[in-house]
Amino acid sequence: MKATGPTKKSTRRLIVGLEKMGKKSKQGLWFMLAETLGKPRRMAKQVNLWKLSQMGKVYKNAVFVVPGKVLSAGEVEGKLDVAAFAFSKGAMDKIRAAKGKAMTLEELLEAKPKASECVVVV
């Protein structure tokens, strides 16, 4: 059985948008995100809040980019700016309660951050 990648049109549009951003900005971050999202769902990344919170202590003022789903296990220590393909409801509530930002990858593309401001979490 051959893997086909995402079939939802919105996901395919996001992948094309990431690739266009990569070509325009000449930054590999966007190509890497597009490649990760193009893999089958069974290979999708899942990251818990405790991991993001630990990384937030090391990388201050960074936007954490998750090419998968952010889950609510753990507590948020400090303000986190997180962009992800999807969030669990609990994770989004915890991030916002800590005065952080929880945004989709589409919103991240519209903000056009520099790659140096982003930390990819896999």
Coordinates of N, CA and C in Angstrom, one line a residue:
M1 N 0.8 -1.2 0.0 CA 0.0 0.0 0.0 C 0.9 1.2 0.0
K2 N 0.6 2.1 -0.9 CA 1.4 3.3 -1.0 C 0.8 4.5 -0.2
A3 N 1.7 5.3 0.4 CA 1.2 6.4 1.2 C 0.9 7.6 0.2
T4 N -0.2 8.3 0.4 CA -0.6 9.3 -0.5 C -0.4 10.7 0.1
G5 N -0.3 10.8 1.4 CA -0.2 12.2 2.0 C -1.6 12.7 2.2
P6 N -1.7 14.0 2.5 CA -2.9 14.6 2.9 C -3.9 14.7 1.7
T7 N -5.2 14.5 2.0 CA -6.2 14.5 1.0 C -7.1 15.8 1.1
K8 N -7.1 16.4 2.3 CA -7.9 17.6 2.5 C -7.4 18.7 1.7
K9 N -8.2 19.5 1.0 CA -7.8 20.6 0.2 C -7.2 21.7 1.0
S10 N -7.7 21.9 2.2 CA -7.1 23.0 3.1 C -5.6 22.6 3.5
T11 N -5.4 21.4 3.7 CA -4.0 21.0 4.1 C -3.1 21.1 2.9
R12 N -3.6 20.7 1.7 CA -2.8 20.8 0.5 C -2.5 22.3 0.2
R13 N -3.5 23.2 0.4 CA -3.2 24.6 0.2 C -2.2 25.1 1.1
L14 N -2.2 24.7 2.4 CA -1.2 25.1 3.3 C 0.2 24.7 2.9
I15 N 0.3 23.4 2.4 CA 1.6 22.9 2.0 C 2.1 23.8 0.8
V16 N 1.2 24.1 -0.1 CA 1.6 24.9 -1.3 C 2.1 26.3 -0.8
G17 N 1.3 26.9 0.2 CA 1.7 28.2 0.7 C 3.0 28.1 1.4
L18 N 3.3 27.1 2.2 CA 4.6 27.0 2.8 C 5.7 26.9 1.8
E19 N 5.5 26.1 0.7 CA 6.5 26.0 -0.3 C 6.8 27.3 -1.0
K20 N 5.7 28.1 -1.3 CA 5.8 29.4 -1.9 C 6.6 30.3 -1.0
M21 N 6.3 30.3 0.3 CA 7.1 31.1 1.3 C 8.5 30.7 1.3
G22 N 8.8 29.4 1.2 CA 10.2 29.0 1.1 C 10.9 29.5 -0.1
K23 N 10.3 29.4 -1.2 CA 10.9 29.9 -2.5 C 11.1 31.4 -2.4
K24 N 10.1 32.1 -1.9 CA 10.2 33.6 -1.8 C 11.3 34.1 -0.8
S25 N 11.3 33.4 0.4 CA 12.3 33.9 1.4 C 13.6 33.2 1.3
K26 N 13.7 32.1 0.6 CA 14.9 31.3 0.5 C 15.3 30.8 1.8
Q27 N 14.4 30.3 2.6 CA 14.6 29.8 4.0 C 14.1 28.4 4.0
G28 N 14.9 27.4 4.4 CA 14.6 26.0 4.5 C 13.5 25.6 5.5
L29 N 13.3 26.5 6.4 CA 12.3 26.2 7.4 C 10.9 25.9 6.8
W30 N 10.5 26.7 5.9 CA 9.2 26.5 5.2 C 9.1 25.2 4.4
F31 N 10.2 24.9 3.7 CA 10.2 23.6 3.0 C 10.1 22.4 3.9
M32 N 10.8 22.5 5.0 CA 10.8 21.4 6.0 C 9.4 21.2 6.6
L33 N 8.7 22.3 6.9 CA 7.4 22.2 7.4 C 6.4 21.6 6.4
A34 N 6.6 22.1 5.1 CA 5.7 21.5 4.0 C 6.0 20.0 3.9
E35 N 7.2 19.6 3.9 CA 7.5 18.2 3.8 C 7.0 17.4 4.9
T36 N 7.0 17.9 6.1 CA 6.5 17.2 7.3 C 5.0 17.1 7.2
L37 N 4.3 18.1 6.8 CA 2.9 18.1 6.7 C 2.4 17.2 5.5
G38 N 3.2 17.0 4.6 CA 2.9 16.2 3.4 C 3.0 14.7 3.7
K39 N 3.5 14.3 4.8 CA 3.6 12.9 5.2 C 2.2 12.3 5.6
P40 N 2.0 11.0 5.6 CA 0.7 10.4 6.0 C 0.4 10.8 7.5
R41 N -0.9 10.8 7.8 CA -1.3 11.2 9.1 C -0.8 10.3 10.2
R42 N -0.5 9.0 10.0 CA 0.0 8.2 11.0 C 1.4 8.6 11.4
M43 N 2.1 9.4 10.6 CA 3.4 9.9 11.0 C 3.3 11.3 11.5
A44 N 2.2 11.8 11.8 CA 2.0 13.2 12.3 C 2.6 13.4 13.7
K45 N 3.2 14.5 13.9 CA 3.9 14.8 15.2 C 2.8 15.3 16.2
Q46 N 3.1 14.9 17.4 CA 2.3 15.3 18.6 C 3.2 15.8 19.7
V47 N 3.0 17.0 20.2 CA 3.9 17.6 21.2 C 3.0 18.0 22.4
N48 N 3.5 17.7 23.6 CA 2.8 18.0 24.8 C 3.3 19.4 25.3
L49 N 2.4 20.1 26.1 CA 2.8 21.4 26.6 C 4.0 21.4 27.5
W50 N 4.2 20.3 28.2 CA 5.4 20.3 29.1 C 6.7 20.5 28.3
K51 N 6.7 19.9 27.1 CA 7.9 20.0 26.3 C 8.1 21.4 25.8
L52 N 7.0 22.0 25.4 CA 7.1 23.4 24.9 C 7.5 24.3 26.1
S53 N 7.0 24.1 27.3 CA 7.3 24.9 28.4 C 8.8 24.8 28.7
Q54 N 9.3 23.6 28.7 CA 10.8 23.4 28.9 C 11.6 24.1 27.8
M55 N 11.2 24.0 26.6 CA 11.9 24.7 25.5 C 11.8 26.2 25.7
G56 N 10.6 26.7 26.2 CA 10.4 28.1 26.4 C 11.4 28.7 27.4
K57 N 12.0 27.9 28.3 CA 13.0 28.4 29.2 C 14.3 28.6 28.5
V58 N 14.6 27.8 27.5 CA 15.8 27.9 26.8 C 15.8 29.0 25.7
Y59 N 14.7 29.0 24.9 CA 14.5 29.9 23.8 C 13.5 31.0 24.1
K60 N 14.0 32.0 24.7 CA 13.1 33.1 25.1 C 12.7 33.9 23.8
N61 N 11.4 34.4 23.8 CA 10.9 35.2 22.7 C 10.9 34.6 21.4
A62 N 10.8 33.3 21.3 CA 10.8 32.5 20.1 C 9.3 32.1 19.8
V63 N 9.1 31.9 18.5 CA 7.8 31.3 18.1 C 8.0 29.8 17.9
F64 N 7.3 29.0 18.7 CA 7.5 27.5 18.6 C 6.5 27.0 17.5
V65 N 7.1 26.3 16.5 CA 6.3 25.9 15.3 C 6.2 24.3 15.4
V66 N 5.0 23.8 15.5 CA 4.7 22.4 15.6 C 4.0 22.0 14.3
P67 N 4.7 21.1 13.5 CA 4.0 20.7 12.3 C 3.1 19.4 12.6
G68 N 2.3 19.6 13.6 CA 1.4 18.5 14.0 C 0.4 19.1 15.1
K69 N 0.1 18.3 16.1 CA -0.9 18.7 17.1 C -0.2 19.0 18.4
V70 N -0.7 20.0 19.1 CA -0.2 20.3 20.4 C -1.2 19.8 21.4
L71 N -0.8 18.9 22.3 CA -1.6 18.3 23.3 C -1.5 19.0 24.7
S72 N -2.5 18.8 25.6 CA -2.5 19.6 26.8 C -1.8 18.9 28.0
A73 N -1.1 17.9 27.8 CA -0.4 17.3 29.0 C 0.7 18.2 29.5
G74 N 0.6 18.5 30.8 CA 1.6 19.4 31.4 C 1.1 20.8 31.6
E75 N 1.9 21.6 32.2 CA 1.5 23.0 32.5 C 2.4 24.0 31.7
V76 N 1.8 25.1 31.5 CA 2.6 26.2 30.8 C 3.2 27.1 31.9
E77 N 4.5 27.2 31.8 CA 5.3 28.0 32.7 C 5.8 29.2 31.9
G78 N 5.2 30.4 32.0 CA 5.6 31.5 31.3 C 4.8 31.7 30.0
K79 N 5.0 32.8 29.3 CA 4.3 33.1 28.1 C 5.0 32.3 26.9
L80 N 4.1 31.7 26.1 CA 4.6 30.9 25.0 C 3.8 31.4 23.7
D81 N 4.6 31.5 22.6 CA 3.9 31.8 21.3 C 4.1 30.5 20.5
V82 N 3.0 29.9 20.2 CA 3.0 28.6 19.5 C 2.2 28.6 18.3
A83 N 2.7 28.2 17.2 CA 2.0 28.0 15.9 C 2.0 26.5 15.6
A84 N 0.8 25.9 15.3 CA 0.7 24.5 15.1 C -0.3 24.2 14.1
F85 N -0.3 23.0 13.5 CA -1.3 22.6 12.6 C -2.6 22.4 13.3
A86 N -2.6 21.9 14.5 CA -3.8 21.7 15.3 C -3.5 21.8 16.8
F87 N -4.5 22.1 17.6 CA -4.4 22.2 19.0 C -5.5 21.4 19.7
S88 N -5.2 20.8 20.8 CA -6.4 20.3 21.6 C -7.0 21.5 22.3
K89 N -8.2 21.3 22.7 CA -8.9 22.5 23.3 C -8.2 22.8 24.6
G90 N -7.8 21.8 25.4 CA -7.1 22.1 26.6 C -5.8 22.8 26.5
A91 N -5.1 22.4 25.4 CA -3.8 23.1 25.2 C -4.0 24.5 24.8
M92 N -4.9 24.8 24.0 CA -5.2 26.2 23.6 C -5.6 27.0 24.8
D93 N -6.5 26.5 25.6 CA -6.9 27.2 26.8 C -5.7 27.5 27.8
K94 N -4.9 26.5 28.0 CA -3.7 26.7 28.9 C -2.7 27.8 28.3
I95 N -2.5 27.7 27.0 CA -1.6 28.7 26.4 C -2.1 30.1 26.6
R96 N -3.4 30.3 26.3 CA -4.0 31.6 26.3 C -4.2 32.1 27.8
A97 N -4.4 31.2 28.7 CA -4.5 31.5 30.1 C -3.1 32.1 30.7
A98 N -2.0 31.6 30.1 CA -0.7 32.0 30.5 C -0.3 33.3 29.7
K99 N -1.2 33.9 29.0 CA -1.0 35.2 28.2 C -0.1 34.9 27.0
G100 N -0.1 33.7 26.5 CA 0.6 33.3 25.3 C -0.3 33.4 24.1
K101 N 0.3 33.1 22.9 CA -0.5 33.1 21.6 C -0.5 31.6 21.1
A102 N -1.7 31.2 20.7 CA -1.8 29.9 20.0 C -2.4 30.2 18.6
M103 N -1.6 30.0 17.6 CA -2.0 30.3 16.2 C -1.8 29.1 15.3
T104 N -2.6 29.2 14.2 CA -2.5 28.1 13.3 C -1.3 28.4 12.4
L105 N -0.9 27.4 11.6 CA 0.2 27.6 10.6 C -0.2 28.6 9.5
E106 N -1.5 28.7 9.2 CA -1.9 29.7 8.2 C -1.7 31.1 8.8
E107 N -2.0 31.3 10.1 CA -1.8 32.6 10.7 C -0.3 33.0 10.8
L108 N 0.5 31.9 11.0 CA 1.9 32.2 11.0 C 2.4 32.6 9.6
L109 N 1.9 32.0 8.6 CA 2.3 32.4 7.2 C 1.9 33.8 6.9
E110 N 0.7 34.2 7.4 CA 0.3 35.6 7.2 C 1.2 36.6 7.9
A111 N 1.7 36.2 9.1 CA 2.5 37.1 9.9 C 3.9 37.2 9.3
K112 N 4.3 36.3 8.5 CA 5.6 36.3 7.8 C 6.8 36.5 8.8
P113 N 7.0 35.7 9.8 CA 8.1 35.9 10.7 C 9.4 35.4 10.0
K114 N 10.5 35.9 10.5 CA 11.8 35.5 10.0 C 12.1 34.1 10.6
A115 N 12.8 33.3 9.8 CA 13.1 31.9 10.3 C 13.9 31.9 11.5
S116 N 14.7 33.0 11.8 CA 15.5 33.0 13.0 C 14.7 33.2 14.2
E117 N 13.4 33.7 14.1 CA 12.5 33.8 15.2 C 11.8 32.6 15.6
C118 N 11.9 31.6 14.7 CA 11.1 30.3 14.9 C 11.9 29.2 15.3
V119 N 11.3 28.3 16.2 CA 12.0 27.1 16.6 C 11.0 26.0 16.3
V120 N 11.4 25.0 15.4 CA 10.6 23.9 15.0 C 10.7 22.8 16.1
V121 N 9.5 22.4 16.6 CA 9.5 21.3 17.6 C 8.9 20.1 17.0
V122 N 9.7 19.0 17.0 CA 9.2 17.7 16.4 C 9.4 16.6 17.4

